Short mmCIF file of C-alpha atoms in Angstrom, two decimals:
data_model
loop_
_atom_site.label_atom_id
_atom_site.label_comp_id
_atom_site.label_asym_id
_atom_site.label_seq_id
_atom_site.Cartn_x
_atom_site.Cartn_y
_atom_site.Cartn_z
CA PRO S 1 0.00 0.00 0.00
CA PRO S 2 1.17 3.56 -0.62
CA VAL S 3 2.75 5.39 2.28
CA ARG S 4 0.42 7.94 3.80
CA ARG S 5 1.44 11.58 3.44
CA ALA S 6 1.77 12.10 7.20
CA ALA S 7 4.07 9.08 7.53
CA ARG S 8 6.09 10.22 4.51
CA ASP S 9 6.41 13.74 5.98
CA THR S 10 7.50 12.31 9.32
CA GLN S 11 10.15 10.20 7.61
CA ALA S 12 11.37 13.18 5.59
CA LEU S 13 11.53 15.39 8.69
CA ARG S 14 13.47 12.70 10.55
CA LYS S 15 16.01 12.51 7.71
CA LEU S 16 16.41 16.30 7.74
CA GLN S 17 16.90 16.24 11.51
CA GLU S 18 19.53 13.50 11.21
CA ALA S 19 21.41 15.47 8.56
CA VAL S 20 21.30 18.62 10.72
CA ALA S 21 22.50 16.69 13.78
CA THR S 22 25.40 15.26 11.79
CA ARG S 23 26.44 18.69 10.51
CA SER S 24 26.03 20.26 13.98
CA SER S 25 28.29 17.58 15.43
CA GLU S 26 30.89 18.18 12.71
CA LEU S 27 30.86 21.89 13.56
CA GLY S 28 30.87 21.30 17.32
CA LEU S 29 27.53 23.07 17.77
CA PRO S 30 24.82 22.07 20.24
CA ASP S 31 21.57 20.63 18.93
CA GLY S 32 19.12 23.28 17.81
CA VAL S 33 21.66 25.95 16.85
CA LEU S 34 21.70 25.19 13.13
CA ALA S 35 18.00 24.41 12.72
CA SER S 36 15.05 23.74 14.95
CA ARG S 37 12.44 21.11 14.13
CA ARG S 38 9.96 23.91 13.52
CA TRP S 39 12.11 25.58 10.85
CA LEU S 40 12.89 22.26 9.20
CA GLN S 41 9.15 21.65 8.99
CA VAL S 42 8.67 25.08 7.38
CA LEU S 43 11.41 24.22 4.87
CA LEU S 44 9.84 20.82 4.18
CA ASP S 45 6.37 22.34 3.75
CA GLY S 46 7.70 25.02 1.39
CA ASP S 47 5.91 25.82 -1.83
CA GLY S 48 8.56 24.11 -3.92
CA VAL S 49 10.69 27.21 -4.29
CA ARG S 50 13.92 25.92 -2.83
CA ASP S 51 15.70 29.21 -3.43
CA GLU S 52 13.64 30.64 -0.57
CA TRP S 53 14.73 29.34 2.82
CA PRO S 54 12.98 30.57 5.99
CA GLY S 55 14.67 33.61 7.53
CA PRO S 56 16.40 31.79 10.41
CA LEU S 57 17.78 29.19 7.99
CA SER S 58 19.17 31.73 5.55
CA GLY S 59 22.64 33.23 5.69
CA TRP S 60 25.40 31.19 7.32
CA ARG S 61 23.01 28.41 8.33
CA ARG S 62 21.96 27.86 4.74
CA GLY S 63 25.60 27.73 3.72
CA GLN S 64 26.20 24.97 6.24
CA LEU S 65 22.98 23.04 5.65
CA GLU S 66 22.20 23.32 1.95
CA PRO S 67 24.73 20.74 0.71
CA ALA S 68 23.29 18.10 3.05
CA LEU S 69 19.60 19.06 2.92
CA SER S 70 19.10 19.82 -0.77
CA PRO S 71 19.23 16.16 -1.90
CA LEU S 72 16.76 15.26 0.85
CA LEU S 73 14.39 18.08 -0.08
CA ALA S 74 14.56 17.06 -3.73
CA GLY S 75 13.70 13.49 -2.77
CA GLY S 76 16.98 12.24 -4.11
CA ASP S 77 19.72 10.22 -2.47
CA THR S 78 19.23 10.13 1.28
CA SER S 79 22.61 8.71 2.22
CA PRO S 80 24.69 11.13 4.27
CA SER S 81 27.40 12.96 2.37
CA VAL S 82 30.87 13.32 3.85
#
């Protein structure tokens, strides 16, 4: 059976959170500094315009997160990049 949208969104959000946690750890930052769950949800729920990141995720945060999150947002390869 097809995966329900809510379950698919939960899985996608979890993958984004894992990618953020990995990058935060690499940078030595505490959880929540790069991106909160709320802002990841806003990014995930975006209107498809990936050039527009929510205010708190723009600037230096986008520079740190975009390489890891873009493939996940596009629905592409979900393996972590090194």
